[in-house]
CSV table of N, CA and C in Angstrom, one decimal:
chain,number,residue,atom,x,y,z
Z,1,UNK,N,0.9,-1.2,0.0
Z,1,UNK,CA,0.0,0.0,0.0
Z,1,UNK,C,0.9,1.2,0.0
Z,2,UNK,N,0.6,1.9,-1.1
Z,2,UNK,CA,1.6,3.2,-0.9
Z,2,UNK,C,1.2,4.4,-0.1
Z,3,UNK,N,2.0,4.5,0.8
Z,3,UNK,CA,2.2,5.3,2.0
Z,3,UNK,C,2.0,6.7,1.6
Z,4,UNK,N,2.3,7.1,0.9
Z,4,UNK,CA,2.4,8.6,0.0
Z,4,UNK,C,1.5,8.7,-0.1
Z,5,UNK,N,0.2,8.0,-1.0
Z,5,UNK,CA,-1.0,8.7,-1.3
Z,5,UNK,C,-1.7,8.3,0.1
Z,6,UNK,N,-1.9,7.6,1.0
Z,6,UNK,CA,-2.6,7.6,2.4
Z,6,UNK,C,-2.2,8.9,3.2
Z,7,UNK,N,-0.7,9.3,3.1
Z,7,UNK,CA,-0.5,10.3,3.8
Z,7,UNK,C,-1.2,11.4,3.5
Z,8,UNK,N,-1.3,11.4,2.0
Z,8,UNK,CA,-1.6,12.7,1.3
Z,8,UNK,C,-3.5,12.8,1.5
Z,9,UNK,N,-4.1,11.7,1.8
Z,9,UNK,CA,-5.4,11.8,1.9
Z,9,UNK,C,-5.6,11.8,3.2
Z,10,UNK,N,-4.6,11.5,4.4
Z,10,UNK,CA,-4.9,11.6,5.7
Z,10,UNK,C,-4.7,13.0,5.6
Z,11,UNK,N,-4.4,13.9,4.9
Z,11,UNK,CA,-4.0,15.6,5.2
Z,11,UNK,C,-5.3,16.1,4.4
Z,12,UNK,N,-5.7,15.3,3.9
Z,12,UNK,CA,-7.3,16.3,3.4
Z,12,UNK,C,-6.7,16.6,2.2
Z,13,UNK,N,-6.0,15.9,0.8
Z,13,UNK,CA,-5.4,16.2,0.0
Z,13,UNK,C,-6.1,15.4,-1.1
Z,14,UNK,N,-6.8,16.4,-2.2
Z,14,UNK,CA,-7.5,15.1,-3.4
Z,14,UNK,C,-6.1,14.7,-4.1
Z,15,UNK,N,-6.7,13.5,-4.7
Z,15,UNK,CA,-5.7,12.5,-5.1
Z,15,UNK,C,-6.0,12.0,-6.2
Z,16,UNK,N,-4.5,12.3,-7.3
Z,16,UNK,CA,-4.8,11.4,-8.5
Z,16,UNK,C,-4.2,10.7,-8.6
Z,17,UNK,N,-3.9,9.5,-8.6
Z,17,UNK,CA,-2.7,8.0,-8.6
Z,17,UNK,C,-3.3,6.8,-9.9
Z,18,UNK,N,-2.2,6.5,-9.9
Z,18,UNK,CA,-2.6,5.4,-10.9
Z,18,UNK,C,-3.4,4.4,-10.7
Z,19,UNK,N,-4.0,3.7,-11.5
Z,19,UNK,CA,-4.6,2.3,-11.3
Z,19,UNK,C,-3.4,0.9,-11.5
Z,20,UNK,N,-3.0,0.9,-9.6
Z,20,UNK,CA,-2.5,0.1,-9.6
Z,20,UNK,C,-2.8,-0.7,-8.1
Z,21,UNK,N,-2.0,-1.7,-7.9
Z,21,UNK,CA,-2.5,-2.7,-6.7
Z,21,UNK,C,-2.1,-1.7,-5.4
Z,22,UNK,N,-2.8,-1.7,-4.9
Z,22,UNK,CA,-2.4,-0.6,-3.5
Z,22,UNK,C,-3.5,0.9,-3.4
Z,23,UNK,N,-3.2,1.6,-4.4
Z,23,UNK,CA,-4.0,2.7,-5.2
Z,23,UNK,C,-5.3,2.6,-5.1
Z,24,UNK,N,-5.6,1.6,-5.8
Z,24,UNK,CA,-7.2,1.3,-6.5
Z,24,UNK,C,-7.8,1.3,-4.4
Z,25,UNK,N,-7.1,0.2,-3.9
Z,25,UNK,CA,-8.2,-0.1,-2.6
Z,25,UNK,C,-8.1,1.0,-1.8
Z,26,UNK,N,-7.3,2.5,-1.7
Z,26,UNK,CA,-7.0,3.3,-1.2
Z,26,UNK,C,-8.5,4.5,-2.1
Z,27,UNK,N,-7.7,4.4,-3.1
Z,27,UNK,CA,-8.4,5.5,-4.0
Z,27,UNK,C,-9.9,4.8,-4.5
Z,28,UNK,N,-10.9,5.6,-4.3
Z,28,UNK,CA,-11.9,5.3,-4.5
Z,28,UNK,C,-12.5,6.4,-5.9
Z,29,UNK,N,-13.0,5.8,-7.2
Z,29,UNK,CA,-12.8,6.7,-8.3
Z,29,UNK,C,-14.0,7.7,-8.3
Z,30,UNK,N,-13.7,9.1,-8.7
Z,30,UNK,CA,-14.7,9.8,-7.9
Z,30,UNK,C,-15.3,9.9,-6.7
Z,31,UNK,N,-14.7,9.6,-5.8
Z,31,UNK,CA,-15.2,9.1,-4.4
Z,31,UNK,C,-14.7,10.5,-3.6
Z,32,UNK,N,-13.3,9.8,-3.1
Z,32,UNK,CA,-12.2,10.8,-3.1
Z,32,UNK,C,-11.1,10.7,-3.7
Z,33,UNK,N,-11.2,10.7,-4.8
Z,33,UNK,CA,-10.2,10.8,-5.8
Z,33,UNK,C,-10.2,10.3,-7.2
Z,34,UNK,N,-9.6,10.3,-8.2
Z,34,UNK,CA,-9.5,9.9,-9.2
Z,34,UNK,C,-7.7,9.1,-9.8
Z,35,UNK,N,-8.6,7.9,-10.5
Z,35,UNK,CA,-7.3,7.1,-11.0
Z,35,UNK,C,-7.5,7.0,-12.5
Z,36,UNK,N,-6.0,7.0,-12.9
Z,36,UNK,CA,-5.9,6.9,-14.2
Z,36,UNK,C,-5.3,5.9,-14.7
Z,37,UNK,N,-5.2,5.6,-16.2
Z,37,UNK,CA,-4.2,4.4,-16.6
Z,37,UNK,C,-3.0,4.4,-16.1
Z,38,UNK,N,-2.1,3.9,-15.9
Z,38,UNK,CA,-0.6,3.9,-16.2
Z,38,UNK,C,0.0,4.5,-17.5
Z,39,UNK,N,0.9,5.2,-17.6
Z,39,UNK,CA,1.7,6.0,-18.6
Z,39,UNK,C,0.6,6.3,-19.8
Z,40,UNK,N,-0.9,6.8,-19.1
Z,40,UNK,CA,-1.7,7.3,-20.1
Z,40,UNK,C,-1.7,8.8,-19.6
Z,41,UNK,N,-0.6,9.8,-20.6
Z,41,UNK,CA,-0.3,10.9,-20.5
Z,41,UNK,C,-2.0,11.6,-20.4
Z,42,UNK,N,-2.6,11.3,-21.1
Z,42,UNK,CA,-4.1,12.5,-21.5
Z,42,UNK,C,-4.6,12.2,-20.2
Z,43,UNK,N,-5.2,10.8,-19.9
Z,43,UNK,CA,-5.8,10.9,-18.6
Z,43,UNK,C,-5.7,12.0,-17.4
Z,44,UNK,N,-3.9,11.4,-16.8
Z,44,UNK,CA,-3.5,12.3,-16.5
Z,44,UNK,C,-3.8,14.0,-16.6
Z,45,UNK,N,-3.6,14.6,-17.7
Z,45,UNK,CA,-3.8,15.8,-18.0
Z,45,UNK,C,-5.1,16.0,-17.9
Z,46,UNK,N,-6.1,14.9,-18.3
Z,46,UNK,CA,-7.2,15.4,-17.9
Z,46,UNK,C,-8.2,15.7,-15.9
Z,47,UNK,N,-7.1,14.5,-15.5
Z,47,UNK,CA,-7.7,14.5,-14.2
Z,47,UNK,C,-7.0,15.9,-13.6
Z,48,UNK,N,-5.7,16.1,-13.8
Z,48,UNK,CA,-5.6,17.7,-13.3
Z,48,UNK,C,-6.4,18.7,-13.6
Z,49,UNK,N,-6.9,18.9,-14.6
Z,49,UNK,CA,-7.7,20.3,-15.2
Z,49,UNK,C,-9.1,20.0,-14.8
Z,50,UNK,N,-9.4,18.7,-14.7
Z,50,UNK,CA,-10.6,18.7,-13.8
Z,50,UNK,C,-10.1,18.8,-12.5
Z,51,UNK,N,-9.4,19.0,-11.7
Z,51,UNK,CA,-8.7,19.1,-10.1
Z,51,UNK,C,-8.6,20.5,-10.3
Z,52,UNK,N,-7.6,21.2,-11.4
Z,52,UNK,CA,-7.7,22.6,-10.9
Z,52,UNK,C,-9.1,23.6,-11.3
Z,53,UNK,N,-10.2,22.8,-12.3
Z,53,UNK,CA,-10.9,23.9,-13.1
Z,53,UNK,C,-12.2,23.5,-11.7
Z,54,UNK,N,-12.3,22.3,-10.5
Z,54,UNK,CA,-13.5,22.3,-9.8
Z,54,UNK,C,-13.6,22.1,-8.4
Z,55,UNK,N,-13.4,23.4,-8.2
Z,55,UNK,CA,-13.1,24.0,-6.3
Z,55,UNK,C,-14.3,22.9,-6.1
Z,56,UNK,N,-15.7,22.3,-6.0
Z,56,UNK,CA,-16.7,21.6,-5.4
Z,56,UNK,C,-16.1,20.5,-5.2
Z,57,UNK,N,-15.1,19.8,-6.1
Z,57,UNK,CA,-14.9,18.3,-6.4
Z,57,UNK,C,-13.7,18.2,-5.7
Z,58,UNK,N,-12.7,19.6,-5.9
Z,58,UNK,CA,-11.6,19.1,-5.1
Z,58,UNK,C,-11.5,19.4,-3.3
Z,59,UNK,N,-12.8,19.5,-3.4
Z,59,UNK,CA,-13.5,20.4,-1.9
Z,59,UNK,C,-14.1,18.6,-1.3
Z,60,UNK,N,-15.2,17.8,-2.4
Z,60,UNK,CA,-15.5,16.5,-1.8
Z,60,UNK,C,-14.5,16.0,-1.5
Z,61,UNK,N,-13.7,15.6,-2.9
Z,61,UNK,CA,-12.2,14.6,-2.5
Z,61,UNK,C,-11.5,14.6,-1.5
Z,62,UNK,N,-11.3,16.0,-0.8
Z,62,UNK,CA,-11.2,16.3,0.5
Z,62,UNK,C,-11.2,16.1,1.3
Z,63,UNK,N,-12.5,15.6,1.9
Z,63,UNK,CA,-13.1,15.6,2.7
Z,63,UNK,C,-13.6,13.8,2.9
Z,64,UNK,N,-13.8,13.4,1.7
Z,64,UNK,CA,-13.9,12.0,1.3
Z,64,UNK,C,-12.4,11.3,1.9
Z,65,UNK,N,-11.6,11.8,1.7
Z,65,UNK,CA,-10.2,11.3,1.7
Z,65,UNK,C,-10.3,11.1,3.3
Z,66,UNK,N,-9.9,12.2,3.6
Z,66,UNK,CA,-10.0,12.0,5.4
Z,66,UNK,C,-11.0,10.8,6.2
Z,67,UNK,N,-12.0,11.1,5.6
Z,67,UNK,CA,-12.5,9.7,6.5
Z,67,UNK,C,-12.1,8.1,5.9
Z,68,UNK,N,-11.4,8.2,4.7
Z,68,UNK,CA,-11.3,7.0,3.4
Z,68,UNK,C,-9.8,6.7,4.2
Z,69,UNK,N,-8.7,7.3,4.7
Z,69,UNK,CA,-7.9,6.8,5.2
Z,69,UNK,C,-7.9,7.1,6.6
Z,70,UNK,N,-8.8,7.1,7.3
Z,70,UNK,CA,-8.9,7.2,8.8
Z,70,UNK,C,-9.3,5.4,9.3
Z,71,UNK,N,-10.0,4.7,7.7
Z,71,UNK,CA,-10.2,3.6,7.9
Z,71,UNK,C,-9.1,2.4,7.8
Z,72,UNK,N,-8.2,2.9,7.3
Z,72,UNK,CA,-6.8,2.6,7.0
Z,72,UNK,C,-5.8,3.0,8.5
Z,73,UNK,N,-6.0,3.3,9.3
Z,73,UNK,CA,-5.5,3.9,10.3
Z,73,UNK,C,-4.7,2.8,11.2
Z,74,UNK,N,-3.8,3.2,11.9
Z,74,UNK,CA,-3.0,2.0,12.7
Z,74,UNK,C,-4.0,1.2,13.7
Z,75,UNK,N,-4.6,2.1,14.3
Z,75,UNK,CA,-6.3,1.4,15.2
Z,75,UNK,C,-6.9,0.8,15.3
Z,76,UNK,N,-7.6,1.5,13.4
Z,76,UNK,CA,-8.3,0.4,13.0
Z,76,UNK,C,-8.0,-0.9,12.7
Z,77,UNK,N,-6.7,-0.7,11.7
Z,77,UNK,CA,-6.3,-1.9,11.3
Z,77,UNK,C,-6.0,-3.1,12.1
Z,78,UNK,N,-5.1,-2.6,13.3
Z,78,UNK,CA,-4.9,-3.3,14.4
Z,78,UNK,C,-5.8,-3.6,15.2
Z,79,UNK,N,-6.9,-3.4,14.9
Z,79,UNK,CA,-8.3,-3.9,16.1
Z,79,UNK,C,-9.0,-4.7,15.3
Z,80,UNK,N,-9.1,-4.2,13.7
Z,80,UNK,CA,-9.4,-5.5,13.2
Z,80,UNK,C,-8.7,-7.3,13.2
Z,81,UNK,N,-6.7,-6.4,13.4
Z,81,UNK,CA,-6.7,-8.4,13.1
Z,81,UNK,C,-6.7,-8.5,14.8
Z,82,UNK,N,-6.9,-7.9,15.8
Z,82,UNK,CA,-6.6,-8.2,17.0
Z,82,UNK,C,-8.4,-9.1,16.9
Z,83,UNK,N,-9.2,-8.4,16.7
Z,83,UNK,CA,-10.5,-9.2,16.6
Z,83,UNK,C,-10.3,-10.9,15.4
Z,84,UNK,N,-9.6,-10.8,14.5
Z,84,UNK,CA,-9.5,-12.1,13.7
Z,84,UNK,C,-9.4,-12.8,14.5
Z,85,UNK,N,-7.9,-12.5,15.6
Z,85,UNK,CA,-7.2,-13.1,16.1
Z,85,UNK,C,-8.0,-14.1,17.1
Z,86,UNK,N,-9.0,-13.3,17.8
Z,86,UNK,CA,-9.5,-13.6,18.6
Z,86,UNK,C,-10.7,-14.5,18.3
Z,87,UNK,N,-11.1,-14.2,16.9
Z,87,UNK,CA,-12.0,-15.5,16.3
Z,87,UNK,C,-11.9,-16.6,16.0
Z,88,UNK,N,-10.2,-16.9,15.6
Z,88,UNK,CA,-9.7,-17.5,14.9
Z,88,UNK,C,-9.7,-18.6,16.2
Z,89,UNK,N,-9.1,-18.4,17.6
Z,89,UNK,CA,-8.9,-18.3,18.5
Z,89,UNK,C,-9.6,-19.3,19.1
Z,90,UNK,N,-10.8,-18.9,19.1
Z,90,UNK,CA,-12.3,-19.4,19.7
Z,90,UNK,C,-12.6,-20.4,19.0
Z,91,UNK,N,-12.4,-20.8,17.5
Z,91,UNK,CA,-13.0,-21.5,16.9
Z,91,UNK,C,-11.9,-22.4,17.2
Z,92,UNK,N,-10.4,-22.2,17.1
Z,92,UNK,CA,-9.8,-23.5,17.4
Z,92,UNK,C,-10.3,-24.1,18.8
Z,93,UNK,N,-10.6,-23.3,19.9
Z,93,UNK,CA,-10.5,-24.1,21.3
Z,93,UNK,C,-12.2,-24.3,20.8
Z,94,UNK,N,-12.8,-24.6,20.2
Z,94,UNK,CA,-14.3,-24.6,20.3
Z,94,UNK,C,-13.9,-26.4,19.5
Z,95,UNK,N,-13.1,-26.4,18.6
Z,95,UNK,CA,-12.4,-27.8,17.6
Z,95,UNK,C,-12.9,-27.9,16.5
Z,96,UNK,N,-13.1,-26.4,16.3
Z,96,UNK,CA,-14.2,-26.1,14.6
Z,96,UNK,C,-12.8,-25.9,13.7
């Protein structure tokens, strides 16, 4: 998971990253943010000029971001596998 675009969306920052493994589950398209091909220059150019030409959109992405990697968070993550753990757990001493 690339750390750079989580940082940049934990700061309230819209995001354009590529469509790649890590990205895609981070970046949600239109959500809070937009992804493009790999080494597809127009895309690209297009997702900026829609980034700089729409104060509303780069105002959601914003704001989308922040709570989109708050779920991503050390907390959360870690209270999720701490709960696996503890399922996984149960079922073995249960002999499931």
């Amino acid at each position: 998971m690339p750390n750079v675009v989580l940082e940049a969306m934990a700061c309230g920052l819209p995001v354009i990253t590529t469509k790649i493994r890590g990205c895609e589950e981070l970046v949600l398209h239109e959500v809070n943010g937009l992804l493009v091909e790999p080494q597809n220059k127009e895309q690209l150019v297009q997702a900026l000029t829609r980034l700089i030409n729409e104060p509303d959109l780069r105002k959601k992405f914003s704001t989308n971001s922040v709570s989109r990697a708050q779920s991503f968070s050390w907390e959360t993550v870690s209270r999720a596998y701490y709960e696996l753990v503890l399922r996984v757990a149960e079922k073995k001493a249960h002999g499931k």
